Amino acid sequence: MPNYNLLFMSTPIGALGSGLGGGVELTLSNIAQEMLRRGNKLEIVAPFGSVSSSLPIREIPGELQIPAQNQNRTEPIFIPKNSVLANMWDYARQVQANYDLIVNFAYDWLPLYLTPFFNTPIAHLISMGSLTDTMDHIIEQVANHFPGTIGVHGKTQAATFTFADKCRCLVNGMDLSLYQFCSQPGSHLAWVGRIAPEKGIEDAVAAAKITGIPLKIFGLIQDVPYWEKICQDYPDAPIEYRGFLPTHELQQELGQCRALLVTPRWIEAYPNVALEALACGVPLISYRRGGLTEIVQEGKTGFLVEPDSVQGLVEAIHRLDETDRQACRQQAETTYSVSAMGDRMEQWFEDILTHSPKLKAQA
Ligand code: UDP
């Protein structure tokens, strides 16, 4: 593979390292690390306050964007005054000639709309399924006019769009050396993620209450009133909130858990937390919804239960002895290694650059 100069455009809903960006933060840094390791050059453009000990970040000031998952289907696009999203893309416009490819990690209208106005090709990694009509429309336009440039993580995610056949499925990957396999867990369960209504954590809390098995909770409290209501509704559930932890601490605690409960109310594209749990040898108990249906190997690396059924979670918890922690780690190594992901990404970049009409015109 040739080496490329890549410009990575982060999400404008939060600084890298803040947790506000959800799984996109980890996905972006994993891909960036791997691309650098392979000899590519890159710069990451991200909101002011973004931190990384090892990655080159260009911080851009401005107002953060509202997360798309908090909007109604028919809501118009909202861009604040002095928008960090607009500022980031203005920077990209100015420096684009220095790069072979721009990779967009934001689930936002503006970068998709701007695609035809740029001279440098843009790859869009779409991190969520269909959420609003305006986003569906603009993603489809780019998929039609720039074939092959729309990447997604999973097939179920792609199927939420009417143009699923035009999406390139890239799965996801982790630096598995950062996750330690734990064969002898404690008896407690884990729940990991942003604490927000689309994540349905109240069902995991209800299952902990019914079974009496303690539940450790890790993640950023994004919606404070939502979390306070859960604490009021379940005052005596055996839960412990452990905060938002950096990866090395999270994996240590997560590995000691008996299973990870994954309880999304929405079509979760391809949750990183599920891959991180597998990497530690932790089986998944998840609603049969979204990307989880592509990840869980039934009865081996976890169980898929009827969506929104607390009883289903409870029954699966009682069957955990049937799962195989070694098989969980094995699945992570086979499918979700950072090098497997790097191969998929590099091939995607190469295909885009080979087929880019602008590059062909210059040649
Ligand atoms: N996370 C973390 N520390 C925590 C809890 C969560 O770093 O204490 C990270 C986790 O590693 C994952 C992200 O938060 O990368 C959640 O991403 P996911 O893809 O599961 O869901 P999203 O938030 O994107 O919907």
mmCIF file of C-alpha atoms and ligand atoms in Angstrom:
data_model
loop_
_atom_site.group_PDB
_atom_site.id
_atom_site.type_symbol
_atom_site.label_atom_id
_atom_site.label_comp_id
_atom_site.label_asym_id
_atom_site.label_seq_id
_atom_site.Cartn_x
_atom_site.Cartn_y
_atom_site.Cartn_z
ATOM 1 C CA MET A 1 0.000 0.000 0.000
ATOM 2 C CA PRO A 2 1.282 3.514 -0.716
ATOM 3 C CA ASN A 3 1.659 5.860 2.239
ATOM 4 C CA TYR A 4 -0.839 8.684 2.463
ATOM 5 C CA ASN A 5 -1.148 12.134 3.966
ATOM 6 C CA LEU A 6 -4.419 12.003 5.866
ATOM 7 C CA LEU A 7 -6.484 14.744 7.518
ATOM 8 C CA PHE A 8 -8.813 13.318 10.187
ATOM 9 C CA MET A 9 -11.819 15.489 11.083
ATOM 10 C CA SER A 10 -13.148 14.643 14.557
ATOM 11 C CA THR A 11 -16.680 15.017 15.894
ATOM 12 C CA PRO A 12 -17.704 18.610 16.783
ATOM 13 C CA ILE A 13 -19.925 17.540 19.715
ATOM 14 C CA GLY A 14 -17.050 17.361 22.211
ATOM 15 C CA ALA A 15 -13.305 17.525 22.691
ATOM 16 C CA LEU A 16 -11.375 14.289 22.202
ATOM 17 C CA GLY A 17 -10.902 12.712 25.616
ATOM 18 C CA SER A 18 -14.041 14.302 27.112
ATOM 19 C CA GLY A 19 -16.345 11.312 26.541
ATOM 20 C CA LEU A 20 -18.970 13.552 24.914
ATOM 21 C CA GLY A 21 -18.053 12.163 21.505
ATOM 22 C CA GLY A 22 -18.925 8.598 22.596
ATOM 23 C CA GLY A 23 -17.379 5.728 20.661
ATOM 24 C CA VAL A 24 -16.162 8.027 17.875
ATOM 25 C CA GLU A 25 -13.354 9.235 20.164
ATOM 26 C CA LEU A 26 -11.883 5.754 20.590
ATOM 27 C CA THR A 27 -12.547 4.751 16.976
ATOM 28 C CA LEU A 28 -10.730 7.822 15.662
ATOM 29 C CA SER A 29 -7.707 7.386 17.893
ATOM 30 C CA ASN A 30 -7.450 3.661 17.104
ATOM 31 C CA ILE A 31 -7.517 4.285 13.362
ATOM 32 C CA ALA A 32 -5.097 7.209 13.690
ATOM 33 C CA GLN A 33 -2.589 5.166 15.752
ATOM 34 C CA GLU A 34 -2.711 2.319 13.258
ATOM 35 C CA MET A 35 -2.349 4.582 10.204
ATOM 36 C CA LEU A 36 0.709 6.234 11.773
ATOM 37 C CA ARG A 37 2.174 2.842 12.689
ATOM 38 C CA ARG A 38 1.870 1.858 9.014
ATOM 39 C CA GLY A 39 3.909 4.848 7.928
ATOM 40 C CA ASN A 40 1.118 7.195 6.834
ATOM 41 C CA LYS A 41 1.219 10.851 7.883
ATOM 42 C CA LEU A 42 -1.764 12.464 9.525
ATOM 43 C CA GLU A 43 -3.159 15.381 11.462
ATOM 44 C CA ILE A 44 -6.332 15.328 13.563
ATOM 45 C CA VAL A 45 -8.583 18.380 13.559
ATOM 46 C CA ALA A 46 -10.680 18.471 16.744
ATOM 47 C CA PRO A 47 -12.466 20.904 19.098
ATOM 48 C CA PHE A 48 -10.408 23.013 21.475
ATOM 49 C CA GLY A 49 -9.455 21.127 24.656
ATOM 50 C CA SER A 50 -8.873 17.825 22.839
ATOM 51 C CA VAL A 51 -6.093 15.783 24.401
ATOM 52 C CA SER A 52 -3.932 12.879 23.314
ATOM 53 C CA SER A 53 -0.528 11.878 24.586
ATOM 54 C CA SER A 54 0.598 10.449 21.259
ATOM 55 C CA LEU A 55 -1.439 11.887 18.376
ATOM 56 C CA PRO A 56 -0.915 15.154 16.477
ATOM 57 C CA ILE A 57 -4.008 17.275 17.151
ATOM 58 C CA ARG A 58 -4.908 20.668 15.691
ATOM 59 C CA GLU A 59 -7.291 22.247 18.209
ATOM 60 C CA ILE A 60 -9.987 24.518 16.819
ATOM 61 C CA PRO A 61 -12.071 26.912 18.962
ATOM 62 C CA GLY A 62 -15.814 27.466 18.674
ATOM 63 C CA GLU A 63 -19.262 26.437 19.953
ATOM 64 C CA LEU A 64 -19.890 22.683 20.156
ATOM 65 C CA GLN A 65 -22.542 20.986 18.000
ATOM 66 C CA ILE A 66 -25.735 19.414 19.442
ATOM 67 C CA PRO A 67 -25.663 15.567 19.205
ATOM 68 C CA ALA A 68 -27.896 14.300 16.369
ATOM 69 C CA GLN A 69 -29.383 11.603 18.618
ATOM 70 C CA ASN A 70 -31.073 14.363 20.681
ATOM 71 C CA GLN A 71 -33.007 15.646 17.639
ATOM 72 C CA ASN A 72 -36.387 14.720 16.131
ATOM 73 C CA ARG A 73 -36.615 13.094 12.712
ATOM 74 C CA THR A 74 -37.950 16.233 11.047
ATOM 75 C CA GLU A 75 -35.836 18.839 12.845
ATOM 76 C CA PRO A 76 -33.853 21.172 10.578
ATOM 77 C CA ILE A 77 -30.074 21.477 10.826
ATOM 78 C CA PHE A 78 -28.890 23.689 13.671
ATOM 79 C CA ILE A 79 -25.499 25.407 13.530
ATOM 80 C CA PRO A 80 -24.538 27.740 16.409
ATOM 81 C CA LYS A 81 -22.793 31.099 16.100
ATOM 82 C CA ASN A 82 -19.020 30.664 15.819
ATOM 83 C CA SER A 83 -19.577 26.945 15.230
ATOM 84 C CA VAL A 84 -16.583 24.701 15.904
ATOM 85 C CA LEU A 85 -17.828 22.449 13.096
ATOM 86 C CA ALA A 86 -17.750 25.328 10.600
ATOM 87 C CA ASN A 87 -14.363 26.495 11.928
ATOM 88 C CA MET A 88 -12.883 22.993 11.627
ATOM 89 C CA TRP A 89 -14.006 22.706 8.022
ATOM 90 C CA ASP A 90 -12.765 26.185 7.203
ATOM 91 C CA TYR A 91 -9.352 25.041 8.440
ATOM 92 C CA ALA A 92 -9.648 21.873 6.314
ATOM 93 C CA ARG A 93 -10.447 24.008 3.256
ATOM 94 C CA GLN A 94 -7.276 26.039 3.788
ATOM 95 C CA VAL A 95 -4.917 23.083 4.255
ATOM 96 C CA GLN A 96 -6.561 20.527 1.940
ATOM 97 C CA ALA A 97 -3.837 20.759 -0.725
ATOM 98 C CA ASN A 98 -1.352 19.210 1.754
ATOM 99 C CA TYR A 99 -3.421 16.017 2.045
ATOM 100 C CA ASP A 100 -4.346 13.064 -0.188
ATOM 101 C CA LEU A 101 -7.570 12.331 1.675
ATOM 102 C CA ILE A 102 -9.787 13.911 4.325
ATOM 103 C CA VAL A 103 -11.544 11.446 6.647
ATOM 104 C CA ASN A 104 -14.694 12.771 8.293
ATOM 105 C CA PHE A 105 -15.792 11.189 11.601
ATOM 106 C CA ALA A 106 -18.663 13.631 12.309
ATOM 107 C CA TYR A 107 -22.322 12.627 11.992
ATOM 108 C CA ASP A 108 -23.175 16.120 10.743
ATOM 109 C CA TRP A 109 -24.746 17.717 7.708
ATOM 110 C CA LEU A 110 -22.111 20.360 6.944
ATOM 111 C CA PRO A 111 -19.144 18.125 5.971
ATOM 112 C CA LEU A 112 -21.399 16.048 3.721
ATOM 113 C CA TYR A 113 -22.814 19.180 2.103
ATOM 114 C CA LEU A 114 -19.308 20.607 1.593
ATOM 115 C CA THR A 115 -17.956 17.478 -0.120
ATOM 116 C CA PRO A 116 -18.383 18.700 -3.756
ATOM 117 C CA PHE A 117 -16.776 22.051 -2.862
ATOM 118 C CA PHE A 118 -13.479 20.446 -1.825
ATOM 119 C CA ASN A 119 -10.665 19.516 -4.211
ATOM 120 C CA THR A 120 -9.329 16.823 -1.889
ATOM 121 C CA PRO A 121 -11.531 13.691 -1.719
ATOM 122 C CA ILE A 122 -13.437 13.089 1.519
ATOM 123 C CA ALA A 123 -14.214 9.696 3.116
ATOM 124 C CA HIS A 124 -17.153 9.832 5.540
ATOM 125 C CA LEU A 125 -17.232 7.278 8.362
ATOM 126 C CA ILE A 126 -20.877 7.331 9.475
ATOM 127 C CA SER A 127 -21.088 6.285 13.131
ATOM 128 C CA MET A 128 -24.859 5.994 13.653
ATOM 129 C CA GLY A 129 -27.892 4.698 11.778
ATOM 130 C CA SER A 130 -30.683 6.791 10.283
ATOM 131 C CA LEU A 131 -31.771 9.513 12.743
ATOM 132 C CA THR A 132 -33.103 12.523 10.832
ATOM 133 C CA ASP A 133 -34.570 13.088 7.359
ATOM 134 C CA THR A 134 -32.091 15.861 6.548
ATOM 135 C CA MET A 135 -29.104 13.674 7.378
ATOM 136 C CA ASP A 136 -30.487 10.725 5.387
ATOM 137 C CA HIS A 137 -30.951 13.000 2.400
ATOM 138 C CA ILE A 138 -27.462 14.499 2.421
ATOM 139 C CA ILE A 139 -25.698 11.176 3.083
ATOM 140 C CA GLU A 140 -27.586 9.657 0.146
ATOM 141 C CA GLN A 141 -26.596 12.546 -2.122
ATOM 142 C CA VAL A 142 -22.921 12.005 -1.298
ATOM 143 C CA ALA A 143 -23.315 8.222 -1.720
ATOM 144 C CA ASN A 144 -24.723 8.843 -5.219
ATOM 145 C CA HIS A 145 -22.286 11.522 -6.388
ATOM 146 C CA PHE A 146 -19.147 10.110 -4.745
ATOM 147 C CA PRO A 147 -19.585 6.315 -4.873
ATOM 148 C CA GLY A 148 -17.686 4.354 -2.255
ATOM 149 C CA THR A 149 -17.034 7.285 0.071
ATOM 150 C CA ILE A 150 -19.725 6.451 2.655
ATOM 151 C CA GLY A 151 -18.370 4.015 5.258
ATOM 152 C CA VAL A 152 -20.425 2.423 8.039
ATOM 153 C CA HIS A 153 -19.577 -0.045 10.803
ATOM 154 C CA GLY A 154 -22.257 -2.719 10.451
ATOM 155 C CA LYS A 155 -24.842 -4.197 8.086
ATOM 156 C CA THR A 156 -27.724 -3.567 10.484
ATOM 157 C CA GLN A 157 -26.665 0.067 10.719
ATOM 158 C CA ALA A 158 -26.530 0.320 6.900
ATOM 159 C CA ALA A 159 -29.990 -1.260 6.646
ATOM 160 C CA THR A 160 -31.508 1.724 8.502
ATOM 161 C CA PHE A 161 -30.773 3.760 5.350
ATOM 162 C CA THR A 162 -32.647 3.337 2.050
ATOM 163 C CA PHE A 163 -29.252 3.319 0.284
ATOM 164 C CA ALA A 164 -27.707 0.471 2.319
ATOM 165 C CA ASP A 165 -26.166 -1.094 -0.811
ATOM 166 C CA LYS A 166 -24.082 2.057 -1.361
ATOM 167 C CA CYS A 167 -22.470 1.897 2.106
ATOM 168 C CA ARG A 168 -19.098 0.257 2.683
ATOM 169 C CA CYS A 169 -19.089 -1.938 5.809
ATOM 170 C CA LEU A 170 -15.877 -1.475 7.820
ATOM 171 C CA VAL A 171 -16.749 -3.130 11.176
ATOM 172 C CA ASN A 172 -14.441 -1.724 13.910
ATOM 173 C CA GLY A 173 -11.254 -2.606 15.743
ATOM 174 C CA MET A 174 -9.335 -2.136 18.974
ATOM 175 C CA ASP A 175 -5.711 -2.099 20.064
ATOM 176 C CA LEU A 176 -6.036 -5.427 21.856
ATOM 177 C CA SER A 177 -2.676 -5.034 23.595
ATOM 178 C CA LEU A 178 -4.411 -2.444 25.800
ATOM 179 C CA TYR A 179 -6.996 -4.990 27.009
ATOM 180 C CA GLN A 180 -6.027 -7.800 29.361
ATOM 181 C CA PHE A 181 -7.848 -11.120 29.280
ATOM 182 C CA CYS A 182 -9.354 -12.003 32.670
ATOM 183 C CA SER A 183 -10.328 -15.657 33.170
ATOM 184 C CA GLN A 184 -11.448 -15.404 36.807
ATOM 185 C CA PRO A 185 -14.007 -12.614 37.149
ATOM 186 C CA GLY A 186 -15.968 -11.583 40.235
ATOM 187 C CA SER A 187 -19.706 -12.209 40.379
ATOM 188 C CA HIS A 188 -20.753 -8.636 39.523
ATOM 189 C CA LEU A 189 -22.034 -7.364 36.171
ATOM 190 C CA ALA A 190 -21.026 -4.303 34.143
ATOM 191 C CA TRP A 191 -22.785 -1.590 32.173
ATOM 192 C CA VAL A 192 -20.593 0.791 30.129
ATOM 193 C CA GLY A 193 -21.487 3.823 28.017
ATOM 194 C CA ARG A 194 -22.828 7.356 27.863
ATOM 195 C CA ILE A 195 -25.657 7.663 30.368
ATOM 196 C CA ALA A 196 -28.420 8.944 28.088
ATOM 197 C CA PRO A 197 -31.981 7.722 27.319
ATOM 198 C CA GLU A 198 -31.093 5.969 24.031
ATOM 199 C CA LYS A 199 -28.818 3.634 26.027
ATOM 200 C CA GLY A 200 -31.633 2.240 28.250
ATOM 201 C CA ILE A 201 -29.491 1.769 31.363
ATOM 202 C CA GLU A 202 -32.620 1.629 33.589
ATOM 203 C CA ASP A 203 -33.295 -1.906 32.310
ATOM 204 C CA ALA A 204 -29.843 -3.069 33.426
ATOM 205 C CA VAL A 205 -30.491 -1.484 36.837
ATOM 206 C CA ALA A 206 -33.861 -3.270 37.018
ATOM 207 C CA ALA A 207 -32.188 -6.605 36.164
ATOM 208 C CA ALA A 208 -29.593 -6.030 38.910
ATOM 209 C CA LYS A 209 -32.386 -5.368 41.382
ATOM 210 C CA ILE A 210 -34.301 -8.540 40.437
ATOM 211 C CA THR A 211 -31.240 -10.840 40.492
ATOM 212 C CA GLY A 212 -29.549 -9.143 43.456
ATOM 213 C CA ILE A 213 -26.253 -9.304 41.509
ATOM 214 C CA PRO A 214 -24.270 -6.046 41.839
ATOM 215 C CA LEU A 215 -23.934 -3.899 38.706
ATOM 216 C CA LYS A 216 -20.930 -1.618 38.176
ATOM 217 C CA ILE A 217 -21.631 1.348 35.913
ATOM 218 C CA PHE A 218 -18.910 3.137 33.897
ATOM 219 C CA GLY A 219 -19.393 6.195 31.716
ATOM 220 C CA LEU A 220 -20.115 9.865 31.319
ATOM 221 C CA ILE A 221 -23.437 11.094 32.737
ATOM 222 C CA GLN A 222 -24.580 12.980 29.649
ATOM 223 C CA ASP A 223 -28.208 13.453 30.763
ATOM 224 C CA VAL A 224 -28.213 14.329 34.476
ATOM 225 C CA PRO A 225 -32.031 14.459 35.055
ATOM 226 C CA TYR A 226 -32.378 11.050 33.349
ATOM 227 C CA TRP A 227 -29.757 9.518 35.670
ATOM 228 C CA GLU A 228 -31.265 11.169 38.779
ATOM 229 C CA LYS A 229 -34.677 9.725 37.949
ATOM 230 C CA ILE A 230 -33.197 6.212 37.673
ATOM 231 C CA CYS A 231 -31.536 6.631 41.083
ATOM 232 C CA GLN A 232 -34.900 7.733 42.537
ATOM 233 C CA ASP A 233 -36.820 4.893 40.870
ATOM 234 C CA TYR A 234 -34.397 2.212 42.082
ATOM 235 C CA PRO A 235 -33.122 3.442 45.468
ATOM 236 C CA ASP A 236 -32.203 -0.054 46.687
ATOM 237 C CA ALA A 237 -30.803 -1.614 43.474
ATOM 238 C CA PRO A 238 -27.264 -3.018 43.998
ATOM 239 C CA ILE A 239 -25.539 -0.557 41.666
ATOM 240 C CA GLU A 240 -22.264 1.328 41.913
ATOM 241 C CA TYR A 241 -21.457 4.287 39.657
ATOM 242 C CA ARG A 242 -17.675 4.265 38.994
ATOM 243 C CA GLY A 243 -17.387 7.393 36.776
ATOM 244 C CA PHE A 244 -15.866 7.876 33.316
ATOM 245 C CA LEU A 245 -12.525 6.049 33.294
ATOM 246 C CA PRO A 246 -9.597 6.194 30.848
ATOM 247 C CA THR A 247 -9.195 3.011 28.763
ATOM 248 C CA HIS A 248 -6.434 1.396 30.863
ATOM 249 C CA GLU A 249 -8.509 1.682 34.054
ATOM 250 C CA LEU A 250 -11.782 0.795 32.368
ATOM 251 C CA GLN A 251 -10.422 -2.441 30.909
ATOM 252 C CA GLN A 252 -8.995 -3.490 34.269
ATOM 253 C CA GLU A 253 -12.355 -3.100 36.016
ATOM 254 C CA LEU A 254 -14.401 -4.379 33.085
ATOM 255 C CA GLY A 255 -12.335 -7.576 32.842
ATOM 256 C CA GLN A 256 -13.292 -8.494 36.396
ATOM 257 C CA CYS A 257 -16.998 -8.419 35.569
ATOM 258 C CA ARG A 258 -19.048 -11.531 34.873
ATOM 259 C CA ALA A 259 -20.813 -10.013 31.828
ATOM 260 C CA LEU A 260 -21.580 -6.720 30.120
ATOM 261 C CA LEU A 261 -25.246 -5.740 29.826
ATOM 262 C CA VAL A 262 -25.987 -3.814 26.612
ATOM 263 C CA THR A 263 -29.501 -2.359 26.589
ATOM 264 C CA PRO A 264 -29.950 0.082 23.688
ATOM 265 C CA ARG A 265 -33.350 1.549 22.892
ATOM 266 C CA TRP A 266 -32.068 2.663 19.460
ATOM 267 C CA ILE A 267 -30.337 0.887 16.594
ATOM 268 C CA GLU A 268 -26.856 1.067 18.048
ATOM 269 C CA ALA A 269 -24.448 1.004 15.075
ATOM 270 C CA TYR A 270 -21.512 -1.002 16.415
ATOM 271 C CA PRO A 271 -20.836 -0.227 20.070
ATOM 272 C CA ASN A 272 -17.187 -0.063 21.015
ATOM 273 C CA VAL A 273 -18.023 -1.130 24.558
ATOM 274 C CA ALA A 274 -19.094 -4.560 23.270
ATOM 275 C CA LEU A 275 -15.753 -5.067 21.494
ATOM 276 C CA GLU A 276 -13.829 -3.848 24.545
ATOM 277 C CA ALA A 277 -15.687 -6.331 26.769
ATOM 278 C CA LEU A 278 -14.917 -9.224 24.408
ATOM 279 C CA ALA A 279 -11.259 -8.178 24.392
ATOM 280 C CA CYS A 280 -11.195 -8.619 28.191
ATOM 281 C CA GLY A 281 -12.974 -11.992 27.936
ATOM 282 C CA VAL A 282 -16.306 -10.607 29.122
ATOM 283 C CA PRO A 283 -19.457 -12.090 27.510
ATOM 284 C CA LEU A 284 -22.290 -9.854 26.328
ATOM 285 C CA ILE A 285 -25.946 -9.908 27.317
ATOM 286 C CA SER A 286 -27.636 -7.649 24.855
ATOM 287 C CA TYR A 287 -30.931 -6.685 23.317
ATOM 288 C CA ARG A 288 -31.356 -8.172 19.837
ATOM 289 C CA ARG A 289 -31.004 -4.779 18.177
ATOM 290 C CA GLY A 290 -28.556 -3.035 15.818
ATOM 291 C CA GLY A 291 -24.888 -3.968 15.523
ATOM 292 C CA LEU A 292 -25.052 -6.233 18.583
ATOM 293 C CA THR A 293 -26.874 -8.808 16.460
ATOM 294 C CA GLU A 294 -23.741 -8.989 14.286
ATOM 295 C CA ILE A 295 -21.369 -9.203 17.264
ATOM 296 C CA VAL A 296 -22.836 -11.670 19.797
ATOM 297 C CA GLN A 297 -22.197 -15.367 19.070
ATOM 298 C CA GLU A 298 -25.261 -16.856 20.713
ATOM 299 C CA GLY A 299 -24.528 -19.051 23.745
ATOM 300 C CA LYS A 300 -20.770 -18.721 23.243
ATOM 301 C CA THR A 301 -19.741 -15.070 23.553
ATOM 302 C CA GLY A 302 -23.083 -13.956 24.956
ATOM 303 C CA PHE A 303 -26.841 -13.936 24.568
ATOM 304 C CA LEU A 304 -29.223 -11.838 22.512
ATOM 305 C CA VAL A 305 -32.503 -11.226 24.312
ATOM 306 C CA GLU A 306 -35.828 -9.761 23.256
ATOM 307 C CA PRO A 307 -35.451 -5.966 23.041
ATOM 308 C CA ASP A 308 -36.730 -4.046 26.090
ATOM 309 C CA SER A 309 -37.325 -7.258 28.083
ATOM 310 C CA VAL A 310 -35.845 -7.023 31.598
ATOM 311 C CA GLN A 311 -37.027 -10.593 32.161
ATOM 312 C CA GLY A 312 -34.963 -11.627 29.115
ATOM 313 C CA LEU A 313 -31.861 -10.028 30.674
ATOM 314 C CA VAL A 314 -32.512 -11.843 33.951
ATOM 315 C CA GLU A 315 -32.887 -15.231 32.246
ATOM 316 C CA ALA A 316 -29.660 -14.706 30.286
ATOM 317 C CA ILE A 317 -27.797 -13.719 33.474
ATOM 318 C CA HIS A 318 -28.765 -17.112 34.941
ATOM 319 C CA ARG A 319 -27.311 -18.866 31.860
ATOM 320 C CA LEU A 320 -23.904 -17.182 31.930
ATOM 321 C CA ASP A 321 -22.133 -20.451 32.789
ATOM 322 C CA GLU A 322 -22.795 -21.572 29.209
ATOM 323 C CA THR A 323 -20.566 -18.817 27.785
ATOM 324 C CA ASP A 324 -16.827 -19.119 27.176
ATOM 325 C CA ARG A 325 -14.538 -16.248 28.187
ATOM 326 C CA GLN A 326 -11.662 -17.596 26.087
ATOM 327 C CA ALA A 327 -13.959 -17.566 23.023
ATOM 328 C CA CYS A 328 -14.765 -13.902 23.747
ATOM 329 C CA ARG A 329 -11.111 -12.896 23.589
ATOM 330 C CA GLN A 330 -10.626 -15.130 20.549
ATOM 331 C CA GLN A 331 -13.465 -13.370 18.709
ATOM 332 C CA ALA A 332 -11.879 -9.997 19.477
ATOM 333 C CA GLU A 333 -8.504 -11.194 18.190
ATOM 334 C CA THR A 334 -9.911 -12.662 14.989
ATOM 335 C CA THR A 335 -12.288 -9.900 13.957
ATOM 336 C CA TYR A 336 -11.658 -6.761 15.968
ATOM 337 C CA SER A 337 -7.870 -6.410 16.058
ATOM 338 C CA VAL A 338 -6.482 -3.033 15.138
ATOM 339 C CA SER A 339 -4.477 -4.552 12.303
ATOM 340 C CA ALA A 340 -7.562 -6.224 10.776
ATOM 341 C CA MET A 341 -9.299 -2.856 11.029
ATOM 342 C CA GLY A 342 -6.244 -1.108 9.556
ATOM 343 C CA ASP A 343 -6.361 -3.428 6.511
ATOM 344 C CA ARG A 344 -10.058 -2.656 5.959
ATOM 345 C CA MET A 345 -9.488 1.086 6.344
ATOM 346 C CA GLU A 346 -6.437 1.290 4.106
ATOM 347 C CA GLN A 347 -8.207 -0.678 1.382
ATOM 348 C CA TRP A 348 -11.153 1.732 1.657
ATOM 349 C CA PHE A 349 -8.859 4.752 1.371
ATOM 350 C CA GLU A 350 -7.051 3.226 -1.579
ATOM 351 C CA ASP A 351 -10.307 2.434 -3.391
ATOM 352 C CA ILE A 352 -11.518 6.004 -2.891
ATOM 353 C CA LEU A 353 -8.263 7.484 -4.143
ATOM 354 C CA THR A 354 -8.119 5.138 -7.140
ATOM 355 C CA HIS A 355 -11.658 6.019 -8.175
ATOM 356 C CA SER A 356 -11.621 9.711 -7.300
ATOM 357 C CA PRO A 357 -12.676 11.614 -10.459
ATOM 358 C CA LYS A 358 -10.659 14.656 -9.366
ATOM 359 C CA LEU A 359 -7.447 12.682 -9.039
ATOM 360 C CA LYS A 360 -8.065 11.039 -12.378
ATOM 361 C CA ALA A 361 -8.627 14.451 -13.959
ATOM 362 C CA GLN A 362 -5.277 15.669 -12.577
ATOM 363 C CA ALA A 363 -3.411 12.567 -13.746
HETATM 364 N N1 UDP B 1 -15.849 4.848 27.755
HETATM 365 C C1 UDP B 1 -14.685 5.192 28.430
HETATM 366 N N2 UDP B 1 -14.686 5.190 29.793
HETATM 367 C C2 UDP B 1 -15.781 4.832 30.510
HETATM 368 C C3 UDP B 1 -16.954 4.474 29.826
HETATM 369 C C4 UDP B 1 -16.952 4.484 28.440
HETATM 370 O O1 UDP B 1 -13.666 5.502 27.813
HETATM 371 O O2 UDP B 1 -15.716 4.853 31.750
HETATM 372 C C5 UDP B 1 -15.836 4.864 26.276
HETATM 373 C C6 UDP B 1 -15.786 3.477 25.678
HETATM 374 O O3 UDP B 1 -14.479 3.020 25.619
HETATM 375 C C7 UDP B 1 -16.378 3.686 24.286
HETATM 376 C C8 UDP B 1 -17.265 4.915 24.449
HETATM 377 O O4 UDP B 1 -17.038 5.421 25.758
HETATM 378 O O5 UDP B 1 -15.376 3.934 23.313
HETATM 379 C C9 UDP B 1 -18.724 4.589 24.225
HETATM 380 O O6 UDP B 1 -18.867 4.298 22.868
HETATM 381 P P1 UDP B 1 -19.950 3.323 22.225
HETATM 382 O O7 UDP B 1 -19.505 3.082 20.809
HETATM 383 O O8 UDP B 1 -20.162 2.107 23.046
HETATM 384 O O9 UDP B 1 -21.306 4.157 22.239
HETATM 385 P P2 UDP B 1 -21.654 5.679 21.795
HETATM 386 O O10 UDP B 1 -21.389 6.526 22.993
HETATM 387 O O11 UDP B 1 -20.774 6.026 20.634
HETATM 388 O O12 UDP B 1 -23.107 5.641 21.436
#
